[in-house]
Coordinates of C-alpha atoms and ligand atoms in Angstrom, one line a residue:
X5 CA 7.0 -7.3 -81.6
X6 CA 10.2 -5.0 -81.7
X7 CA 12.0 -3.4 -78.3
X8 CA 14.8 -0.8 -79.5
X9 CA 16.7 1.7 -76.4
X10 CA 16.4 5.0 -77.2
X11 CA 18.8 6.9 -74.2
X12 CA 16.8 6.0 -71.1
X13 CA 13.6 4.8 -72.4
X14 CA 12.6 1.7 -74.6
X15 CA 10.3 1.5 -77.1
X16 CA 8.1 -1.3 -77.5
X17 CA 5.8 -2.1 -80.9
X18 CA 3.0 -4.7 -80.1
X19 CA 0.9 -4.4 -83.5
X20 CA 0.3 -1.0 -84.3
X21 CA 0.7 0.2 -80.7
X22 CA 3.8 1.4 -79.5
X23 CA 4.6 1.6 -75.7
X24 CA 7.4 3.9 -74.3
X25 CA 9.3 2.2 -71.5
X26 CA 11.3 3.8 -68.4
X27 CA 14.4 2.0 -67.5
X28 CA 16.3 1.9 -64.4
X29 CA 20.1 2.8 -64.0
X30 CA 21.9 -0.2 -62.3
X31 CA 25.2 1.1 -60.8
X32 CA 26.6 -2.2 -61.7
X33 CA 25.2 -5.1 -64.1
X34 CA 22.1 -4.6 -66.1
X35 CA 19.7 -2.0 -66.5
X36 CA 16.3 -2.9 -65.8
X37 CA 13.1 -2.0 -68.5
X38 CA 10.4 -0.9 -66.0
X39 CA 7.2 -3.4 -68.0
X40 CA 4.4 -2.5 -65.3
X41 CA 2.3 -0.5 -67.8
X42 CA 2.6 -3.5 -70.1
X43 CA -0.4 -4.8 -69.2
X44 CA -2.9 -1.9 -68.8
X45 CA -1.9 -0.3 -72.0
X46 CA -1.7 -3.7 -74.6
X47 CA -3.6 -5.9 -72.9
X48 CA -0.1 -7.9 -72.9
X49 CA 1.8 -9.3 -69.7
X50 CA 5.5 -10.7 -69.4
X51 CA 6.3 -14.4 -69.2
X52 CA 9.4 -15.7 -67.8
X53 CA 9.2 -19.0 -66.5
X54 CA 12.0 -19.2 -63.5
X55 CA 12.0 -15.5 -63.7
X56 CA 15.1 -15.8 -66.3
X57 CA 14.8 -12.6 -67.1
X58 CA 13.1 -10.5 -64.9
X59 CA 14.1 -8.5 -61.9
X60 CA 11.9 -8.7 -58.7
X61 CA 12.9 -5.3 -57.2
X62 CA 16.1 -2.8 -56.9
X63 CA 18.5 -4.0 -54.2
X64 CA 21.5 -2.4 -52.7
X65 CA 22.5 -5.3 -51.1
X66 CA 24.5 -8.1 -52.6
X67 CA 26.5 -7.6 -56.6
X68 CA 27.2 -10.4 -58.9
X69 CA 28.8 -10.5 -62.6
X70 CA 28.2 -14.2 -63.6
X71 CA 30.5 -13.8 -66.3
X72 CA 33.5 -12.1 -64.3
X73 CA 32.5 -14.7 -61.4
X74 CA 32.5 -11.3 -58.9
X75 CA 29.9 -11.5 -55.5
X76 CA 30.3 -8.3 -53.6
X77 CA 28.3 -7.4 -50.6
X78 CA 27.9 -3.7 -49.9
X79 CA 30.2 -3.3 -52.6
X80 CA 33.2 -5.7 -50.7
X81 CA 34.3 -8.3 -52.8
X82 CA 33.7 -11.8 -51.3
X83 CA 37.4 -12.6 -51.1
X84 CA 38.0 -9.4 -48.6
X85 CA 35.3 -10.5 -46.4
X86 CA 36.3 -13.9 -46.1
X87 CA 39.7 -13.2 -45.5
X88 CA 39.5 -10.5 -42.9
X89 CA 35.9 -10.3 -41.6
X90 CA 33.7 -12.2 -39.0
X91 CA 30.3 -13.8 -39.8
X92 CA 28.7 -11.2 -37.0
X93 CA 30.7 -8.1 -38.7
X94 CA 29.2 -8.9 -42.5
X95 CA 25.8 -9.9 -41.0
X96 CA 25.8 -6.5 -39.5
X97 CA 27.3 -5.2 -42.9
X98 CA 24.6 -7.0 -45.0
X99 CA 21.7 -5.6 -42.5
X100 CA 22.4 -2.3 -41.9
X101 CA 24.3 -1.2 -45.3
X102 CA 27.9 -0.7 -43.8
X103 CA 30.6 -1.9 -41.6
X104 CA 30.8 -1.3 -38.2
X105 CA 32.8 0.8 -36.0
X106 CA 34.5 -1.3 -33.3
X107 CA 32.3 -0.1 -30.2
X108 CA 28.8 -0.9 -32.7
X109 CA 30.1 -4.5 -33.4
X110 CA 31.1 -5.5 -30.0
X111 CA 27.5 -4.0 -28.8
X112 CA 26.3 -6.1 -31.5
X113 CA 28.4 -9.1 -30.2
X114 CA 26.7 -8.6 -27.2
X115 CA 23.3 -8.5 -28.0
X116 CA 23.6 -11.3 -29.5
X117 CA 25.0 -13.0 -27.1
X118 CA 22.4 -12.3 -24.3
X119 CA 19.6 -13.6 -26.7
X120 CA 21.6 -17.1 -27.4
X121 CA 19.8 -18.7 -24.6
X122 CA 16.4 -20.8 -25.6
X123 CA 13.6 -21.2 -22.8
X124 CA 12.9 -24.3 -21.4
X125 CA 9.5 -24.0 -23.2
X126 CA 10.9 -23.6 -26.1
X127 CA 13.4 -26.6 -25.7
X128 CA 10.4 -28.9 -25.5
X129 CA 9.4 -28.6 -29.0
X130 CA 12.6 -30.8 -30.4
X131 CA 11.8 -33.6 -28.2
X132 CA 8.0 -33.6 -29.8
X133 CA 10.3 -33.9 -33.6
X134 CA 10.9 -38.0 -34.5
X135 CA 14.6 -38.3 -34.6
X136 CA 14.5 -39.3 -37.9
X137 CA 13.1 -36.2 -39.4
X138 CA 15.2 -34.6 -41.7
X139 CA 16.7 -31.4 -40.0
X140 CA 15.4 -28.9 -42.0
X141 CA 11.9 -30.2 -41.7
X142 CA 12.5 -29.5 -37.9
X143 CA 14.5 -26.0 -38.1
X144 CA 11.4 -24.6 -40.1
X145 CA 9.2 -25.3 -37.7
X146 CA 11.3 -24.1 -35.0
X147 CA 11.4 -20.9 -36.7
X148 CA 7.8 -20.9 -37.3
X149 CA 7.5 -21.2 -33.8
X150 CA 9.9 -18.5 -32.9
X151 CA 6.7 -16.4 -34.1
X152 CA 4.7 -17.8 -30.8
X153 CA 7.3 -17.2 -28.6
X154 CA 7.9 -14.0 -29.2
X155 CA 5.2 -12.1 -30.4
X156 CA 6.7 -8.6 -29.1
X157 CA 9.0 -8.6 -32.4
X158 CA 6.2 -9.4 -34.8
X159 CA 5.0 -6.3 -36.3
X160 CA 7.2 -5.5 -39.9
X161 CA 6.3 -1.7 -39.7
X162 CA 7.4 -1.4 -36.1
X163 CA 11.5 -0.3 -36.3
X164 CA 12.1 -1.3 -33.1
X165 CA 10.0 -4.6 -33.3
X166 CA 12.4 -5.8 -36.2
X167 CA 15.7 -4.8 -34.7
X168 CA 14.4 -7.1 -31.9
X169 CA 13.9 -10.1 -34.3
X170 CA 16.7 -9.7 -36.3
X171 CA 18.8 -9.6 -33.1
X172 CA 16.4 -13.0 -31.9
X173 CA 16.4 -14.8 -34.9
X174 CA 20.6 -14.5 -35.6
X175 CA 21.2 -15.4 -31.8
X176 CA 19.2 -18.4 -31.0
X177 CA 19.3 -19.9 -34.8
X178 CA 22.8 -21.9 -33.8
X179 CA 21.4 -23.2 -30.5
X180 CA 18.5 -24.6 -33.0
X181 CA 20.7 -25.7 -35.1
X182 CA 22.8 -27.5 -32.4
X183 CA 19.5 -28.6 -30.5
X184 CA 18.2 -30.7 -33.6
X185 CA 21.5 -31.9 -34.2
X186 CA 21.7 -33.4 -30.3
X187 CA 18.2 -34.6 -30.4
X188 CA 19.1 -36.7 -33.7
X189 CA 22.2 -38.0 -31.7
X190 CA 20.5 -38.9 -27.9
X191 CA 22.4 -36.1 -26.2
X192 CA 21.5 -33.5 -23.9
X193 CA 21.0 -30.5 -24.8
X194 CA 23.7 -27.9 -23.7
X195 CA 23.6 -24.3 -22.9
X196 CA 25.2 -21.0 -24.5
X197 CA 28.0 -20.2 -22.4
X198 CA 28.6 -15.8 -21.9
X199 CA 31.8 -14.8 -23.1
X200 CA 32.2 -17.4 -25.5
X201 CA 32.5 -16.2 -29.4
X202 CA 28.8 -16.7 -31.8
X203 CA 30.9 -19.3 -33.6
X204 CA 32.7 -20.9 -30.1
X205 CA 29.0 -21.8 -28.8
X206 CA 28.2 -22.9 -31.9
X207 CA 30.5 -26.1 -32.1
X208 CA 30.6 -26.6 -28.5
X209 CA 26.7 -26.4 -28.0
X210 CA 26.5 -29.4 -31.3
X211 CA 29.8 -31.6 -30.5
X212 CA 30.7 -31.2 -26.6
X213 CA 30.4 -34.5 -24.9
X214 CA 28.8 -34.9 -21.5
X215 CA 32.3 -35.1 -19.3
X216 CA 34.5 -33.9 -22.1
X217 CA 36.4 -30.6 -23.2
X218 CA 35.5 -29.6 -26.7
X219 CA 38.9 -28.7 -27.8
X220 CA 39.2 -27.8 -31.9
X221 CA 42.1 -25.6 -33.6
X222 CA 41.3 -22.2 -34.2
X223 CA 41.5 -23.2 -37.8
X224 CA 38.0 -25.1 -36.8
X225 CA 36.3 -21.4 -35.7
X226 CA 37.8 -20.0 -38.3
X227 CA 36.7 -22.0 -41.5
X228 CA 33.4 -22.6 -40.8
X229 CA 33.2 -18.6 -39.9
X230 CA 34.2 -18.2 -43.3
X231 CA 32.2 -20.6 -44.8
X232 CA 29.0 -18.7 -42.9
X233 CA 30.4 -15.6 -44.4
X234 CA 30.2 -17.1 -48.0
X235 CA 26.6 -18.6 -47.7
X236 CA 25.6 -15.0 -46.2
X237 CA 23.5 -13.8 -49.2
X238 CA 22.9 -14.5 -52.8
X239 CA 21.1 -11.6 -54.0
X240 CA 17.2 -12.8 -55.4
X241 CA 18.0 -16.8 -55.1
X242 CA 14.9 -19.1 -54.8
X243 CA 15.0 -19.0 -50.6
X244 CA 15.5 -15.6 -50.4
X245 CA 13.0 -14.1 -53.5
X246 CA 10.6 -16.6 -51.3
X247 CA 11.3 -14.7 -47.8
X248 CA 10.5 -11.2 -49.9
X249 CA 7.7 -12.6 -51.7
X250 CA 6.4 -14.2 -48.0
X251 CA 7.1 -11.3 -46.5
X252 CA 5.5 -8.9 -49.0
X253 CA 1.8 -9.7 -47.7
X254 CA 3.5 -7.8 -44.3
X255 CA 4.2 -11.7 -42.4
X256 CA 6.7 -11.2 -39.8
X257 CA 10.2 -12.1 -40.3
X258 CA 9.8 -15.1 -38.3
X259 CA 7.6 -17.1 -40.8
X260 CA 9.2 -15.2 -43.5
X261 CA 12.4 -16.9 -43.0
X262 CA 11.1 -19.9 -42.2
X263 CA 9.5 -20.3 -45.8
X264 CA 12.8 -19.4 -46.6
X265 CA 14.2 -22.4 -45.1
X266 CA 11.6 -24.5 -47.0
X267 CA 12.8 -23.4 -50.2
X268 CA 16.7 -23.9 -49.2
X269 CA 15.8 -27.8 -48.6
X270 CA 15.5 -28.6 -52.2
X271 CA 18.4 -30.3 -53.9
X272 CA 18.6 -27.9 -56.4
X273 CA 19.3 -25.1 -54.2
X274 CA 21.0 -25.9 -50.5
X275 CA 19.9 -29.1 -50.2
X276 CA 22.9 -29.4 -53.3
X277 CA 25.5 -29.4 -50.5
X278 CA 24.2 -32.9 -48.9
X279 CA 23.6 -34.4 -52.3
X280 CA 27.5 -33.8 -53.3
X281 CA 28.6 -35.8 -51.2
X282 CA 25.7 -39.1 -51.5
X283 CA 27.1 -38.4 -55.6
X284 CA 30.6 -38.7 -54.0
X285 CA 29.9 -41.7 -52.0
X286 CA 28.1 -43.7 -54.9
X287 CA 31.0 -43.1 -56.7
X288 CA 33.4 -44.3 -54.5
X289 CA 31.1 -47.2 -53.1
X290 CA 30.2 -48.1 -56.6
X291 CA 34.0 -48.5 -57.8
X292 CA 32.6 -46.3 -60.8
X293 CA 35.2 -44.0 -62.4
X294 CA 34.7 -40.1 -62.4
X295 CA 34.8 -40.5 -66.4
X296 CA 32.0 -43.3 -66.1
X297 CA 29.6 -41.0 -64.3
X298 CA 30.0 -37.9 -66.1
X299 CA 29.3 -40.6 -69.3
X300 CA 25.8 -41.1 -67.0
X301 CA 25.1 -37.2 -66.3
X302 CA 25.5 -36.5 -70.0
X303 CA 23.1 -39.3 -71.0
X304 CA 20.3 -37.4 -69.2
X305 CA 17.9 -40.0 -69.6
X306 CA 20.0 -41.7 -66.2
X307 CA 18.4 -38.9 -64.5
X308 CA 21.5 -38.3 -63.2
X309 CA 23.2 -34.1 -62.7
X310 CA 26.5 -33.2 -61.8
X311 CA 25.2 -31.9 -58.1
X312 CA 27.7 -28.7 -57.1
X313 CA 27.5 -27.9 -60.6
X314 CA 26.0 -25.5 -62.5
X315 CA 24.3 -22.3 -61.9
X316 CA 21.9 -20.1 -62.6
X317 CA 23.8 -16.7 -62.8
X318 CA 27.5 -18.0 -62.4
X319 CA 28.8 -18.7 -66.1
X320 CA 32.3 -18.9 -64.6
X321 CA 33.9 -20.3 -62.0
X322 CA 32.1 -19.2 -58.6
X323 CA 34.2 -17.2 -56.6
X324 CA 32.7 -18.7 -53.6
X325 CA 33.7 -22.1 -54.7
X326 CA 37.5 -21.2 -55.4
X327 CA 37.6 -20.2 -51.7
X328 CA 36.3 -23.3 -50.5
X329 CA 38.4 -25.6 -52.6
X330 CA 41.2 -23.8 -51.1
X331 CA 39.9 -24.0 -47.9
X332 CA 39.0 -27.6 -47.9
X333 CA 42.9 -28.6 -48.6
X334 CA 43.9 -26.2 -45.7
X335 CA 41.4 -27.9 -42.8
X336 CA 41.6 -31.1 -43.9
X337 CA 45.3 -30.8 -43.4
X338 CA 45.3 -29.2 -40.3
X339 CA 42.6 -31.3 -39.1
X340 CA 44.6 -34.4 -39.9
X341 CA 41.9 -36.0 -41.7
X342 CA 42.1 -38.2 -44.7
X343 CA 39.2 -38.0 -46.9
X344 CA 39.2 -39.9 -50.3
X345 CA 36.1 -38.0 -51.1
X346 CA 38.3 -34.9 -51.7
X347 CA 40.3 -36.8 -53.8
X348 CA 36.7 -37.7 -55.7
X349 CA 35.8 -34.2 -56.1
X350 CA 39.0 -33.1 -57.5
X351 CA 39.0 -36.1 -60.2
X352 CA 35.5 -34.9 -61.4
X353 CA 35.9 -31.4 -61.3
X354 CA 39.0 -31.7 -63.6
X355 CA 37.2 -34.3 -65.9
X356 CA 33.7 -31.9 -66.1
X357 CA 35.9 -29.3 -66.5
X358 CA 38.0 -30.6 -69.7
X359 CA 34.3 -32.1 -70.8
X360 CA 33.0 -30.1 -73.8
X361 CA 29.6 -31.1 -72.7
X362 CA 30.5 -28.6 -69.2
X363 CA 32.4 -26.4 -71.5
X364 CA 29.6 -25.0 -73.8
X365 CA 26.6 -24.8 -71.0
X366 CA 29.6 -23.3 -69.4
X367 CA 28.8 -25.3 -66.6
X368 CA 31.4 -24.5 -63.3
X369 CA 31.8 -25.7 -60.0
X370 CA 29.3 -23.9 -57.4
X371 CA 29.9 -23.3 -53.6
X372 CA 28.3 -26.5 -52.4
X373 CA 30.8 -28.9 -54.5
X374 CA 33.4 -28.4 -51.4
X375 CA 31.7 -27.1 -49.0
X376 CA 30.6 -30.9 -47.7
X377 CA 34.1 -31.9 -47.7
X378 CA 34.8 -29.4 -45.0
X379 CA 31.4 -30.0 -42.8
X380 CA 32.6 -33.8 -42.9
X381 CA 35.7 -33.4 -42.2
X382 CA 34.4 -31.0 -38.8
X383 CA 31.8 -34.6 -37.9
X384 CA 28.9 -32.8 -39.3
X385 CA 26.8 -35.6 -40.9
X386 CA 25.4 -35.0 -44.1
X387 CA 21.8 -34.0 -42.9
X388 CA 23.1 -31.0 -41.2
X389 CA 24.9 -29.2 -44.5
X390 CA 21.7 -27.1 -45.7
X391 CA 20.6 -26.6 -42.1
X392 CA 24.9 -25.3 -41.6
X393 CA 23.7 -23.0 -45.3
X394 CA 20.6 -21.7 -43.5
X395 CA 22.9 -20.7 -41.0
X396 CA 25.3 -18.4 -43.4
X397 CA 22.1 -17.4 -45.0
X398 CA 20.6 -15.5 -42.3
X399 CA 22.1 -12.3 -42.3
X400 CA 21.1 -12.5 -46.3
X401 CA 17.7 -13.0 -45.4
X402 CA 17.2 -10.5 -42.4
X403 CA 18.6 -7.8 -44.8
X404 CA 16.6 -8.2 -48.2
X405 CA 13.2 -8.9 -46.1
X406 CA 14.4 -5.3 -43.7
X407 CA 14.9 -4.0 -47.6
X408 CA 11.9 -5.0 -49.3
X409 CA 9.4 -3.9 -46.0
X410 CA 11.1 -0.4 -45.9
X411 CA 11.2 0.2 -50.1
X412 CA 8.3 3.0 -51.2
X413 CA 8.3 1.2 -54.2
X414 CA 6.8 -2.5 -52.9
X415 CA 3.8 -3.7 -53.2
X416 CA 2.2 -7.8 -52.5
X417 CA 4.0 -9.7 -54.5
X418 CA 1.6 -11.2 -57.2
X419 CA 2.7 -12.7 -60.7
X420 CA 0.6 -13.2 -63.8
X421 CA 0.0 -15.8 -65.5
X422 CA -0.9 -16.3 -69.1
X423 CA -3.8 -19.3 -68.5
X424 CA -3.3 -22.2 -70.9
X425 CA -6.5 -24.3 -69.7
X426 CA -9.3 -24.9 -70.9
X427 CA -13.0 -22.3 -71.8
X428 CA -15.8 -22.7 -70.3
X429 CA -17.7 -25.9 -69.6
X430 CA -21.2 -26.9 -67.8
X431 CA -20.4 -29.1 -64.5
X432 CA -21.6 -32.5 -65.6
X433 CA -22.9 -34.4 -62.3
X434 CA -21.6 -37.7 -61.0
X435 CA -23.7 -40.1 -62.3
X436 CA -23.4 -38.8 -66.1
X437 CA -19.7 -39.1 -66.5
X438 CA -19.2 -42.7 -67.6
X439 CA -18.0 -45.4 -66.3
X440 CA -13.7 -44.3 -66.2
Ligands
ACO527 N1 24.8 -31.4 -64.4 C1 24.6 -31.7 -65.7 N2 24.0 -30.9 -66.6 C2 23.6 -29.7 -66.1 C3 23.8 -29.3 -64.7 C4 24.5 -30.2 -63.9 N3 24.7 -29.9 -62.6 N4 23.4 -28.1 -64.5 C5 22.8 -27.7 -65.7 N5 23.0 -28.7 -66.6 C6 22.6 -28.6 -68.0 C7 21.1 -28.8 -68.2 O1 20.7 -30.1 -68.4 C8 20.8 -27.9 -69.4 O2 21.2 -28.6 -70.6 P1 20.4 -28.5 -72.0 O3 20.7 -27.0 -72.4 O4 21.0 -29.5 -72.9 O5 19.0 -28.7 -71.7 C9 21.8 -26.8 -69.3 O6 22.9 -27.3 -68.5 C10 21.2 -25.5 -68.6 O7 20.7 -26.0 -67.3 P2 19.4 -25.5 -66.6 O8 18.9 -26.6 -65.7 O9 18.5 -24.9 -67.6 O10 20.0 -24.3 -65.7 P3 19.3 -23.6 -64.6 O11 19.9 -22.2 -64.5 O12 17.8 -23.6 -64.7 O13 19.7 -24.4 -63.3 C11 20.9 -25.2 -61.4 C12 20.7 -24.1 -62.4 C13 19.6 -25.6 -60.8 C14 21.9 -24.8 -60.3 C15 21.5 -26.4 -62.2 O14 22.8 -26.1 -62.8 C16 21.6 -27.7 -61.4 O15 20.7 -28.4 -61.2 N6 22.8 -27.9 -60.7 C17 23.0 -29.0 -59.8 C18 22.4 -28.7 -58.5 C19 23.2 -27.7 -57.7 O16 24.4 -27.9 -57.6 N7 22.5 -26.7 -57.1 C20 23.2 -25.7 -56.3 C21 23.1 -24.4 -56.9 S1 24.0 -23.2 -56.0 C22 23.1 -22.9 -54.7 O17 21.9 -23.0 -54.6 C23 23.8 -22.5 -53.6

């Protein structure tokens, strides 16, 4: 089997058959060979395991160049946004295609702020949660819940409907957050206060002690804005090809997201954030040199990986990561905390990094290898990074599920699969199978 580009189309010679492909201009990145008549006209289909090569659907949304290390949302590179823009402003950017004029974002701001408020009904279902349950098992039921509570936002095709959810889900998805966070810690659970910023009621509803101010430097607001803006989408990453592929069979955005949030948990995807710094601390508590473990991740019959390393499209360093290293020396000064952690990190970056092993799977770090430091340094506990990551993700979500609902071009999302098993056989009952 041959594939040679003729202009726009590609022809394809499976035997004596030969197939004339469409392609589809990208504006940036790779053209895409349009292989839906594959099937009905060779009897053939495409296998990519982990979709290595194969592009979902056409997104306006969110640029990378893995080689370049370049992330652009809307066409703004990553490094504008987090310098100058506010999580709200890019979620709005990310959702509705473009940035905001001043009056649209502070109606935004707004909005959002009336719906921060959770019912009491609705507070009831974290006390029904064991406080040892991981917080991401908790925050996807939440969500899933958010479906029975408000089933005037449900329907996709409705316009109006989903503005309403996406306004629902962004506003009361940091008292959640905060809320599980409480309930893990004994504390009551506080209210969203008006006139206080998204990222303001945020920290104050998760660390304000009963008879206490919650007092933090702006530099507090402001990093963990950024880091939100960083996390805010990925393009077609496992959680968020999950929400399209959920939400392709017309589910509401509610329980879209929330499988979303299921697929964030693992620890090759968010749940990487919490596991950097458990690598970190068995370092450290294990008196085992940076050099030592990176002898153990190369011997991969430890079992062991290099977590905040590596990625599936980044072949460079991720741009996302260089922002957060430099971030993480800026709060943790101005913070005044001391974390030898940090110093951890940097040791095993620079030893990966000078490791040809790293060097020719061009392995770099990703934006979880720092982004712990910071969350620790703030008194988040390790359990509530991804949950933090589910946070930033939102807006990422909300805007590639409002996408793939309102393309001509989608249908159910339904793979192949080229069946491996075995032919035909008679059912043999019970009592003739032997004795094993
Ligand atoms: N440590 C050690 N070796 C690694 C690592 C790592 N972190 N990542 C990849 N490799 C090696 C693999 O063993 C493989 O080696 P081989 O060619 O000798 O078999 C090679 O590099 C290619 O790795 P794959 O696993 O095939 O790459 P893939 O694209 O499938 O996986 C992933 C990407 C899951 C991110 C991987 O790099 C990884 O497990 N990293 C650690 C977990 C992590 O940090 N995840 C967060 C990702 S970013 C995010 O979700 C926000």
């Amino acid at each position: 089997m041959a594939a040679a580009e003729n202009a726009s189309k590609v022809r394809l010679k499976v035997g004596d058959k030969s197939l004339e492909l469409a392609t589809t201009r990208a504006t940036a990145g790779a053209d895409g060979i349009v292989i839906s008549p594959l099937m009905s006209r060779t009897g053939l289909v495409a296998l990519d395991p982990g979709y290595l090569n194969t592009a979902a659907c056409t997104s306006e949304i969110t640029f990378i160049d893995g080689d370049a290390g370049v992330l652009r949302y809307r066409g703004y590179p990553i490094e504008q946004l987090a310098e100058r823009s506010t999580f709200l402003e890019v979620a709005l950017l990310l959702i509705r295609g473009d940035l905001p004029s001043r009056a649209e974002l502070e109606g935004f701001e707004a909005r959002i702020d009336k719906h921060m408020y959770l019912s009491d009904d609705f507070r009831q279902i974290f006390s029904v949660m064991p406080r040892r349950a991981h917080p991401m098992a908790t925050l996807g039921a939440a969500i899933n819940m958010m479906a029975g509570f408000y089933p005037e936002s449900l329907d996709p095709l409705d316009p109006s409907a989903v503005r309403l959810a996406t306004a629902l889900m962004l506003a009361k998805m940091p008292t959640i957050i905060s809320y599980i966070y409480r309930r893990a810690q004994g504390n009551a659970l506080l209210y969203p206060q008006q006139g206080q910023s998204y990222i303001q009621n945020f920290a104050r509803m998760t660390f304000q002690l009963p008879g206490e101010r919650f007092d933090v430097p702006d530099v507090f607001y402001r990093a963990l804005d950024t880091l939100l803006i960083l996390h805010a989408d990925h393009e077609q990453n496992c959680s968020t090809s999950s929400v399209r592929m959920i939400g392709s069979a017309r589910t509401n955005l509610f329980m879209s997201v929330a499988g979303g949030v299921a697929a964030l948990s693992g620890p090759l995807h968010g749940g990487a954030n919490e596991s950097v710094l458990e690598m970190l601390s068995h370092i450290r508590d294990n008196g085992i040199s940076p050099k030592e473990f990176m002898a153990k991740v190369k011997n991969k019959s430890a079992g062991a990986r290099l977590m905040g390393f590596g990625h599936r499209v980044y072949k460079s360093y991720d741009p996302r990561a260089a922002i957060v290293k430099k971030l993480a020396d800026a709060v943790l000064e101005a913070l005044g905390v001391r974390d030898e952690l940090l110093d951890i990190a940097h040791e095993v970056e620079q030893v990966a990094l000078s490791d040809d092993y790293f060097a020719e799977r061009r392995l770099y770090p990703n934006v979880d290898f720092y982004t712990g430091i910071i969350y620790r340094a703030m008194g988040f506990p390790g359990s509530m990074f991804t949950p933090l990551f589910a946070l930033g993700r939102l807006p990422g979500w909300i805007a590639q599920w409002r996408e793939m609902i309102n393309d001509p071009a989608g249908r159910i999302g339904r793979p192949r699969q080229v069946y491996v098993g075995l032919g035909e056989r008679d059912y043999v009952p019970l009592g003739e199978r032997g004795d094993d």
